[in-house]
Each structure stands twice: as C-alpha cells, then as structure tokens.
XYZ file of C-alpha atoms in Angstrom:
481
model
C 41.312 91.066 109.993
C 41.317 90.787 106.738
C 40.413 87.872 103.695
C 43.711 87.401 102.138
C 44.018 88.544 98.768
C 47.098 86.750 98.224
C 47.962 90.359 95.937
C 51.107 92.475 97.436
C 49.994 95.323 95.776
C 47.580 95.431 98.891
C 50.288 95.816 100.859
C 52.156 98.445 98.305
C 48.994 100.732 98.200
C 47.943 100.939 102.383
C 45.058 99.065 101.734
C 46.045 95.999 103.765
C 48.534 96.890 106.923
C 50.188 93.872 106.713
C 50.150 90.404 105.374
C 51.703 86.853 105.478
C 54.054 86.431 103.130
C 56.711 83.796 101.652
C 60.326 85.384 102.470
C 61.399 82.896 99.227
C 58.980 85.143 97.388
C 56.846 88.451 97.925
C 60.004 89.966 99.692
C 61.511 90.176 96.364
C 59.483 93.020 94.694
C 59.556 94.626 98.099
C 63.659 95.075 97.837
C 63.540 95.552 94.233
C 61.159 98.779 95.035
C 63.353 99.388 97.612
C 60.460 99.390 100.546
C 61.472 99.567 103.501
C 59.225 97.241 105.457
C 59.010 95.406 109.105
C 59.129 91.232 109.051
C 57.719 88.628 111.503
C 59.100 85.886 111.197
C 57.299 82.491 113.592
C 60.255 82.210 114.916
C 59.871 85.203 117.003
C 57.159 83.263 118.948
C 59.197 79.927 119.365
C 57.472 78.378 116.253
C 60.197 76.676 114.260
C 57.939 73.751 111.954
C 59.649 71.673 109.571
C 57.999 72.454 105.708
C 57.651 70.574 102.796
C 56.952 66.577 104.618
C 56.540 63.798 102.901
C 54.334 60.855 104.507
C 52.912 57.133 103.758
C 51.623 54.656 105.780
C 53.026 52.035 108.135
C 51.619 49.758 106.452
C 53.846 50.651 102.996
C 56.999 50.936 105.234
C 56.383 47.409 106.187
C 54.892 45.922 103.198
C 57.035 47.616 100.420
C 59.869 49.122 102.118
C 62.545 49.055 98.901
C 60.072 51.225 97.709
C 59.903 53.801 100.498
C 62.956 54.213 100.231
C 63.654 54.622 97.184
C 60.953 56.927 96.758
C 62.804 59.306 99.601
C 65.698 59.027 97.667
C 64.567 59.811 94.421
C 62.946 62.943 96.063
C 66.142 64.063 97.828
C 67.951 63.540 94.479
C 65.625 66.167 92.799
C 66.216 68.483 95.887
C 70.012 68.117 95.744
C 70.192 68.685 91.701
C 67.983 71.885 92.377
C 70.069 73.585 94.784
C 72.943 72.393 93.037
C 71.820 73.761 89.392
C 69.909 76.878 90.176
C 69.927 78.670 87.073
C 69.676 75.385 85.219
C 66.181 74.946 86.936
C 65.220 78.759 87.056
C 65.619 78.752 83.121
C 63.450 75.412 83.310
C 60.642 77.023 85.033
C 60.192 79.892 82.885
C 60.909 78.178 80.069
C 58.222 75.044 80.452
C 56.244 75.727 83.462
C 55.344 79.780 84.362
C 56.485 82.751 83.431
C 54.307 84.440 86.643
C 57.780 85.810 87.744
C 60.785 87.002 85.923
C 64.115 85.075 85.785
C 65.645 87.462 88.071
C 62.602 86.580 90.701
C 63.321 83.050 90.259
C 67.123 83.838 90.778
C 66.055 86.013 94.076
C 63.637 82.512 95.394
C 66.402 79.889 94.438
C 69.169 82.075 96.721
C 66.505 82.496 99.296
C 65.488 78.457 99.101
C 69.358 78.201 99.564
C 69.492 80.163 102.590
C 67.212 78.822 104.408
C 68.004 74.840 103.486
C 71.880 75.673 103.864
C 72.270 72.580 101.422
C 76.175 73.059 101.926
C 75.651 71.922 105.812
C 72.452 70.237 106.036
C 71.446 67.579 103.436
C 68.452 67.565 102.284
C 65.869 65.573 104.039
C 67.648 65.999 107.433
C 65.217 65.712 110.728
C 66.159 66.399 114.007
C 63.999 64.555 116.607
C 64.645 67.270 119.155
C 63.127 69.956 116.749
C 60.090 67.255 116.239
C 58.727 67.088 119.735
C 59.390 70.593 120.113
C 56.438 70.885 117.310
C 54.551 68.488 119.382
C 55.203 70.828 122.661
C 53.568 73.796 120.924
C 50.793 71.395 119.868
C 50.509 70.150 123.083
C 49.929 74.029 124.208
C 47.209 74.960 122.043
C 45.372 71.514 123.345
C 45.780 69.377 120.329
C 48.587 66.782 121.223
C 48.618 65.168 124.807
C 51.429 66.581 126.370
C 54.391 63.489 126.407
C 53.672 62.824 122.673
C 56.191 60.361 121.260
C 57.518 61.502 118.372
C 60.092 59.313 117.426
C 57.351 56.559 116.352
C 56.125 58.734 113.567
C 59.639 59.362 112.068
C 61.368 57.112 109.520
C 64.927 57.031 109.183
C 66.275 54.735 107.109
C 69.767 52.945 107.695
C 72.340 54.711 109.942
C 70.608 58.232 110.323
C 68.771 57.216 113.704
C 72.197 57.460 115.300
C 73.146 60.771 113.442
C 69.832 61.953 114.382
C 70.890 61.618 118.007
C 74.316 62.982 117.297
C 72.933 65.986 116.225
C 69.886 66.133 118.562
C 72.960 65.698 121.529
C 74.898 68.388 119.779
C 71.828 70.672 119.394
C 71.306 70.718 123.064
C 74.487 71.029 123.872
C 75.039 73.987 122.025
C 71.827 75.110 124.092
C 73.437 74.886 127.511
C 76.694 76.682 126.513
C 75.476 79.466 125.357
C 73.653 79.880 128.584
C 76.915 79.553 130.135
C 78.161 82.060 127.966
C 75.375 84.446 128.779
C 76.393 83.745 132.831
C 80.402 84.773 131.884
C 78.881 87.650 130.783
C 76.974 88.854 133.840
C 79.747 87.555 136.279
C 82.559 90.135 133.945
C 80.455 92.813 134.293
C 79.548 92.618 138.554
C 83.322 92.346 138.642
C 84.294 95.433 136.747
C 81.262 97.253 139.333
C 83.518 98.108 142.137
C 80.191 98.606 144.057
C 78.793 95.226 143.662
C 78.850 93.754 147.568
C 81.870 91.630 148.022
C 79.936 88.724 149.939
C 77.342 88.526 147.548
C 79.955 88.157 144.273
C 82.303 85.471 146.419
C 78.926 83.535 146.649
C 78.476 83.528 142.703
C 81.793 83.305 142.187
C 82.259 79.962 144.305
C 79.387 78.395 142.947
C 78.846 79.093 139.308
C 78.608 76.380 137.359
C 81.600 77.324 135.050
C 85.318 76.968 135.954
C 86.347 80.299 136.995
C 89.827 81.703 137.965
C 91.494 84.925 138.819
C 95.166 85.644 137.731
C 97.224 88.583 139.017
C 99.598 90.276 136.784
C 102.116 87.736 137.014
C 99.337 85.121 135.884
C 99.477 83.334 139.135
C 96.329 82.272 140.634
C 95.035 84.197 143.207
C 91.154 82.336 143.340
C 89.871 79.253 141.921
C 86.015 78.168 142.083
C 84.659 74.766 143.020
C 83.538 73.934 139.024
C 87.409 74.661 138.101
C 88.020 71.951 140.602
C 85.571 69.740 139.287
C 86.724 69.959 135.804
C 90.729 70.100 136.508
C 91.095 67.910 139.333
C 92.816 70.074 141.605
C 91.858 70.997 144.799
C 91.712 75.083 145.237
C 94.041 74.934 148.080
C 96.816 73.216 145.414
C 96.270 75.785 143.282
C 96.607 78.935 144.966
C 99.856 81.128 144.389
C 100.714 79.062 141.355
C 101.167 79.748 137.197
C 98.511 79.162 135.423
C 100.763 77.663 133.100
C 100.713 74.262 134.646
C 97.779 73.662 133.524
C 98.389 74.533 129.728
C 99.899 71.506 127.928
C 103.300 72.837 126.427
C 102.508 73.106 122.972
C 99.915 75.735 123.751
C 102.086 77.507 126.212
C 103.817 80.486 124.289
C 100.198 81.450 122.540
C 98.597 81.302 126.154
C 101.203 83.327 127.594
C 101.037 86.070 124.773
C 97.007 86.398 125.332
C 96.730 87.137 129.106
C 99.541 89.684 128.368
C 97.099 90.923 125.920
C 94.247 91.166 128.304
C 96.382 93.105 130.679
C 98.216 95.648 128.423
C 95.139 96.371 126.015
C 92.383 96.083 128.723
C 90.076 94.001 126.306
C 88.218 90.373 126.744
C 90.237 87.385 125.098
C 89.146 84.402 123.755
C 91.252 81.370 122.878
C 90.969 77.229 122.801
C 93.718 75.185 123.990
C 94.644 71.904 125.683
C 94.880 71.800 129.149
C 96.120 68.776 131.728
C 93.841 67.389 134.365
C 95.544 66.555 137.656
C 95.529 62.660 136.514
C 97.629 63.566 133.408
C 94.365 63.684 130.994
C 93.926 66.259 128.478
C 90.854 68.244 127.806
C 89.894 70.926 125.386
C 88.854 74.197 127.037
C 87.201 77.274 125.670
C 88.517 80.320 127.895
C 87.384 83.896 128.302
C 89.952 86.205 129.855
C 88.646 89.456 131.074
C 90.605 92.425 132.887
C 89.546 93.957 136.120
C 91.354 96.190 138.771
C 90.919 96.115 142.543
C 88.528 98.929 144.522
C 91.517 101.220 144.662
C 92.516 100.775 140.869
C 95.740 99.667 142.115
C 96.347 96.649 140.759
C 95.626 94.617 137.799
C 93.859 91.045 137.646
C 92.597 88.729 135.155
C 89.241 86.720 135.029
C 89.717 83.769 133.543
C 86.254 81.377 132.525
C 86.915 77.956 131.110
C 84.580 75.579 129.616
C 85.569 72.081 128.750
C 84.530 71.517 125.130
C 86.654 68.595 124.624
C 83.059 66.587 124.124
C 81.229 69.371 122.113
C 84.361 69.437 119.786
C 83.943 65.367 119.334
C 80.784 65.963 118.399
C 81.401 68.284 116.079
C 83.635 66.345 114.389
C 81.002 63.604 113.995
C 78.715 65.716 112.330
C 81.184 67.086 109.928
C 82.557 63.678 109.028
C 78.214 62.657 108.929
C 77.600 66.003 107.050
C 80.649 65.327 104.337
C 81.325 61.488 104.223
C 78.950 58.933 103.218
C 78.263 57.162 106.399
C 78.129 53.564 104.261
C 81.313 53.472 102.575
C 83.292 56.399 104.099
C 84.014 58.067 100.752
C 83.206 61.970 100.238
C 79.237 61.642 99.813
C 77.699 64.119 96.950
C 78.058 67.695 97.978
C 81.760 66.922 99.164
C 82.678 65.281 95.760
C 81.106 68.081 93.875
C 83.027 70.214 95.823
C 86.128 68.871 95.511
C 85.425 68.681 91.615
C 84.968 72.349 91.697
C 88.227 72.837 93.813
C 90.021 70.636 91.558
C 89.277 72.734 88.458
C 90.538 75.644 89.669
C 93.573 74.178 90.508
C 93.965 72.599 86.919
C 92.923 76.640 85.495
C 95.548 78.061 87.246
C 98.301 75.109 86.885
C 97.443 74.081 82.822
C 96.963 70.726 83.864
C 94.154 68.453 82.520
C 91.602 66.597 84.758
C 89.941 63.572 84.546
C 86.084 62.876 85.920
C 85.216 59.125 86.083
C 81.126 58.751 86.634
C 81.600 54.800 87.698
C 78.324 52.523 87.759
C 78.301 48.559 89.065
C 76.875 46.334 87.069
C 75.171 43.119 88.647
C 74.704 45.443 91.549
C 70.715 45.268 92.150
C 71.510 41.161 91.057
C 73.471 40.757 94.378
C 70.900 43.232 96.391
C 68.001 41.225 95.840
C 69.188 37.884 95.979
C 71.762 38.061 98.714
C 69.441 41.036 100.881
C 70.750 44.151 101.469
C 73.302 43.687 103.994
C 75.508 42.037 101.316
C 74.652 44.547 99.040
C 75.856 46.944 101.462
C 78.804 44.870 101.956
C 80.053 45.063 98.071
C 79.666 49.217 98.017
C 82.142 48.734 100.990
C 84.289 46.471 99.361
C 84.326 48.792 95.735
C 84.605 52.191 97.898
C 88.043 50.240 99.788
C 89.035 48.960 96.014
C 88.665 52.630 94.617
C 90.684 54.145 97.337
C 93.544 51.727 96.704
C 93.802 52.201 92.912
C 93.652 55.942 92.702
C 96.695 58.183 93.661
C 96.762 59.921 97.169
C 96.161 63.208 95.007
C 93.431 62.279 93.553
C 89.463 61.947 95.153
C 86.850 58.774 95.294
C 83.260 59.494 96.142
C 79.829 58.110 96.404
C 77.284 60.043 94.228
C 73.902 57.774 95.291
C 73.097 54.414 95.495
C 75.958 52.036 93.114
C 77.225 55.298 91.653
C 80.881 56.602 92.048
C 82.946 59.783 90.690
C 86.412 59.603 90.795
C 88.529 62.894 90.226
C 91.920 61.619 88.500
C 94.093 65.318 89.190
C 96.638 66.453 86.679
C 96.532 62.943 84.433
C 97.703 64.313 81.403
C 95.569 62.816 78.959
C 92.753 61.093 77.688
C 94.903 57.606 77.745
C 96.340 57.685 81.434
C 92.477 58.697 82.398
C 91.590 55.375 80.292
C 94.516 53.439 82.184
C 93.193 53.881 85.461
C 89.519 53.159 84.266
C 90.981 49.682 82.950
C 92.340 49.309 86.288
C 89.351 49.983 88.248
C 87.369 47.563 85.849
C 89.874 44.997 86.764
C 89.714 45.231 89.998
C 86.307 45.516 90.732
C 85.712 42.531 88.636
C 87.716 40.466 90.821
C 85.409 38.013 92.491
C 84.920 38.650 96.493
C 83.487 36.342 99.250
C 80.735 37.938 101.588
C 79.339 36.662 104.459
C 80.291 33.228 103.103
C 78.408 33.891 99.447
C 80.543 34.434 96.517
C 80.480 37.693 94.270
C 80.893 38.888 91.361
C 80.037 42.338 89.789
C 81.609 44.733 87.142
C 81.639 48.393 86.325
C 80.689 50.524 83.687
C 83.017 53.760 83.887
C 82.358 57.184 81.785
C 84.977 59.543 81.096
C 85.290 62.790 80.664
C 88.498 65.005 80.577
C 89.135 69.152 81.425
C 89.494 71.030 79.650
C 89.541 68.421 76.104
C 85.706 67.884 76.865
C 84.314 70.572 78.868
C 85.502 73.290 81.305
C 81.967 73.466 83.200
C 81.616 71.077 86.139
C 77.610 70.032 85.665
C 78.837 69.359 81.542
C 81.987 67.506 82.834
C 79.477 65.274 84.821
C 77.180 65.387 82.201
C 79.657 64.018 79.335
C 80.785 61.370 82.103
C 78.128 60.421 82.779
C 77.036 59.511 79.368
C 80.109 58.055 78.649
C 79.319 55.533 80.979
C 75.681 54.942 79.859
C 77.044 54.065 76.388
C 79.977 51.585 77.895
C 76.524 49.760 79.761
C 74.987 49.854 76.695
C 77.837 48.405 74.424
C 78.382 45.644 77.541
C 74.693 44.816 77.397
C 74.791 44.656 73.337
C-alpha cells in the first residue's frame, strides 16, 4: 500500500500498480494514450453512495425554512444550467478559474458528469430512500450504524417529492423482483430443452413457480397450465386445458399474438411481446410473455413455453414516474428539461418548414406579495391558476411550461411574426391580470412577458432564452419605472 500521490503518471510509468481514480477525470488521459487498463468500480462490491450532499441543521429547516429551500433550489438551478450548457461552462472554467486541464478534458468530464447524473431522466437533486438505507446497511456492516437505522428522518424533501420518492423507491424494487423472475424463465427454458432432465422433478417446478407458465402445442392450444397462471388469470387449470390460447388475448392484440407463436415454432427462437389479456371476471391486465420452443423426448412434436408476467402495475408505475420525471408535479405543465426539449424539437421543425417561432420567458409580478402574505398554499394556488390560464390561451400546437419558481416559457409554433407573438403576449397579460378568488382571499397579480422570435432574433436555443429572457427583465423594469 501505497501514499497516494494523486499523479497518474505513477500509474503510466509501473511505479504504482494501481490507484483510485475519478472516472469524470484521470480516465481521460488514459483513453487519449490509448491504455488499455482494468477498472473497479464500488459498485462491484454492492457500494452504491450518493456524492456531492448538501446538509443543515434541523434547527434551520424549522426556523428558516423559505430559506432551505430556496437555497436547494438555487443549487439545483446551477446543476441544471451546467448540464444543460456544457461548453458554455467548460469555456468558463478555463477561461476564469483553471487551465489544469485542456478544453477537450473538460469536454471529456462534462460528458462523463452527464453519464453518470443522466440529467435527461433523473433531475438533479433526486434521492431515493431505498438507495439511503441501503448506505446505512453497509454502515451497519462495518459496525458503525445500528442495524434498523431510520433513514427517512435525516432526509428532506420538500413539497410533493416524499410521495415520488416512494413511487420510485416501489418501482425500484419492483424492477428488483422481476428480473429475478426473469432469471427463473431462464433456468426453467433451458431444463425443458434437456430431454434428460427427470420428468417428476421439472412437473414439480413447473407447478409451482412463481410465474404464470403455459405450454401450447402446435395448434396453440393449451396442453399445461401452472397454479401462478391460475392465480393471475382466474381460471382454473382444468378450464383451461385443450383450449386456444387466444381466449385469453383481448381482440385487438389477437392477429400480432397469433403471428408470434407461429414465429416461435417455424424459426425455433425465444419471443417476446406485451399485450392485453382478459381475466376470467372480464378484467384486463397487461402481461409481459416469453415464448420459447421445445420438442418432446422423441423430437416428434413441437410445443411452445409460454411465461407471463402481469406488468399491468409496473407499467402504472412507470407512467407515474415519467409524467413525475417530465411534468411539474405543481402545475402539471412540462417542467424544465421537457420545455427545453420541446424548444429544441420545435426549432427543428421551424428549420426544416421556414416557419418562424416565438419563445415567451413569462414572469408574475406581485407573486412573492401573495406568497408571503397569504402563505404558500395560496401561492401555490395562483401558479395553478396561471399554468390552467396559459394552457387555455395558447393554441393546441403550441407548448406552456414551468421553468422554476413564478417563471413560465411558452413556445408560440409557426406565428409568423413578431406582432402575432406580441398578440398573444397581450393576451396572456390580460388574462392573468384578471383578478381570482382563493381560498376565500382575493387576488391580483400581473406578468411581465419577454419575447424573442426564430430565426429574426436568434437561431440558438440558450440565445433565444437568453434574448427572452431579457426582454422580459426590461418590460419589469419599464412597469416598475
């Protein structure tokens, strides 16, 4: 063992055999050489930590919790503009803070940072309590947490995100157990294609598994069926027996079924499809199915192996965490990285079609008025009512979102010009200024609205954005004059 040097060239020259290393970083010069080289990652050993935490006290959470909060946010703002700009902030660092590393080394540890936050799926700031008390477990193992350590107590998650933290915690697990069910298809195809596997033995597995499992003849008629197909399908074995397994497809999936198992049988390969299928008291569930050919001990005739997993849960699920993961979970509008990304998908359409785009950066004045004088829950209550008041105004073509906090973009799609973009901004001042009743207290707030117009003003989204929002900082100002 060796006192770390924190130089690679240790590494380079055989002097030191091997050494930690950031995978954002040191790997860099070792692919630019072209080294070939072995990694270890912690993960190998079931240590998965979360990096990078931010604490306080519980005693600034209760006393000053605006400010907690607001601190967090400010923080995940910084995060988000990072991995949204990286060669805006890799010219930044070399330009005003280091020049230790090239630009194309920043370039290589801003597409690393990316890969491991996946800021396109996860937002920034995400915690999983599930992943949290498995950091306590390992503590817990080298004798420095008692063992049931609650971690939940230590965790702060302001507004909604306990219950997404669940949702995905639920999802996480789930996910878990499937793919150990996946792992048991597996085994269970492969003792059936062993003709020498004993017959008692596989009828034992085979009744009991605890995945729905079913075995088609040619003809797709059902020659077995297991007590977990029961279980999930509602039909007894004994009902089942002799008929097509086509009763249990709802129609609509019927014809793409029908074409698979053929496809099992002629090509002799595993099949995997989704589909609908009816329980026996009319309900439908989503299944996952595996269909897998075998042939009896003489090779004489043909069979298929059919496992099913109901997913119809998992696929609600996932659903929730995509609509969590894209929608703000306040106001229901595309949050940040969905705008953004419907910007971006906008302008290409207007590239390719000639047509002009508008970008409104939208900001409510009297906003932090009504927050701390009618509490929070109003305040909440007015994004609502401007995010429902956007959505009605703007065209079904074009997009709403919520950037952060009182800020909105709006994405007005093939407006033709500068004064139709300026129309629809009158409108949305209009209407947003109308006075609204919440929770018994009346309310009254404005907007301040930027514009900016493809391709007149810019035909880069961050300088779209940019001009926007400046627009809109001068309209406060001129208000405020």
């Amino acid at each position: 063992m060796q006192h770390h040097s924190q130089d690679l060239n240790d590494l380079l020259s055989g002097e030191t055999d091997a050494m930690s290393v950031y995978v954002t970083d040191e790997l860099y010069e070792l692919k630019r050489q072209r080294i070939a080289y072995n990694q270890f990652s912690p993960n190998m050993s079931g240590i998965d930590f979360y990096g990078d935490n931010f604490f306080t006290l519980d005693s600034e959470l209760q006393t000053k919790p605006e400010r907690v909060k607001a601190f967090r946010e400010a923080t995940l703002r910084g995060w988000r503009y990072a991995m949204q700009n990286p060669e805006e902030l890799v010219q930044l660092i070399y330009q005003q803070y280091s020049q230790r590393h090239s630009i194309e080394h920043l370039r290589y540890e801003a597409a690393a940072m990316a890969e491991l936050m996946k800021p396109d799926l996860i937002d920034p700031g995400y915690m999983n309590k599930g992943r949290w008390q498995h950091i306590a477990q390992t503590y817990h193992q080298l004798g420095l947490l008692p063992e049931n350590f609650d971690v939940e107590a230590m965790l702060y998650f302001p507004d909604s995100e306990a219950d997404l933290s669940k949702l995905r915690t639920t999802l996480y697990y789930g996910a878990v157990g499937l793919a150990l069910m996946s792992l048991l298809s597996v085994v269970l195809f492969r003792f059936y294609r062993r003709a020498s596997i004993n017959e008692n033995r596989l009828n034992t597995m085979f009744e009991h598994a605890p995945l729905s499992l079913i075995v088609l003849d040619e003809r797709c008629l059902i020659k077995s069926w297991n007590t977990e197909a029961e279980k999930t399908f509602l039909w007894r074995s004994s009902e089942m027996l002799g008929k097509n397994i086509m009763s249990i497809v709802a129609p609509h999936y019927c014809a793409d079924v029908e074409q698979k198992l053929a496809e099992v049988i002629r090509r002799h390969k595993v099949v995997r499809c989704e589909n609908l299928n009816l329980r026996r008291d009319g309900s439908e569930i989503l299944c996952e199915w595996l269909n897998a050919p075998f042939q009896d001990a003489k090779n004489r005739a043909n069979f298929i192996l059919c496992m099913a997993r109901d997913i119809t849960e998992q696929k609600h699920l996932e659903q929730q965490l995509e609509q969590a993961a894209h929608y703000d979970q306040l106001t229901s509008l595309p949050n940040r990285a969905l705008i953004l990304e419907l910007i971006k998908q906008s302008l290409a359409v207007a590239a390719r079609q000639k047509t002009k785009l508008a970008i409104l950066f939208l900001d409510l004045d009297g906003f932090k008025a009504v927050n701390d004088r009618l509490g929070h829950n109003i305040g909440d209550m007015l994004l609502q009512a401007t995010a429902k008041r956007l959505s009605h105004v703007i065209r079904n073509c074009d997009y709403a979102g919520r950037l952060a906090g009182d800020e909105f973009l709006v994405i007005l799609q093939d407006i033709g010009g500068r004064e139709n973009a300026q129309r629809v901004a009158d409108i949305l001042q209009r209407t947003i200024a109308k006075p609204l009743t919440l929770n018994s207290h009346p309310v009254t707030v404005t907007a301040s609205i930027g514009i900016s117009l493809y391709p007149d003003d810019a035909d880069d989204i961050d300088l779209l954005i940019n001009e926007a929002d400046q627009n809109m900082y001068q309209a406060k100002r001129g208000e405020l004059d």
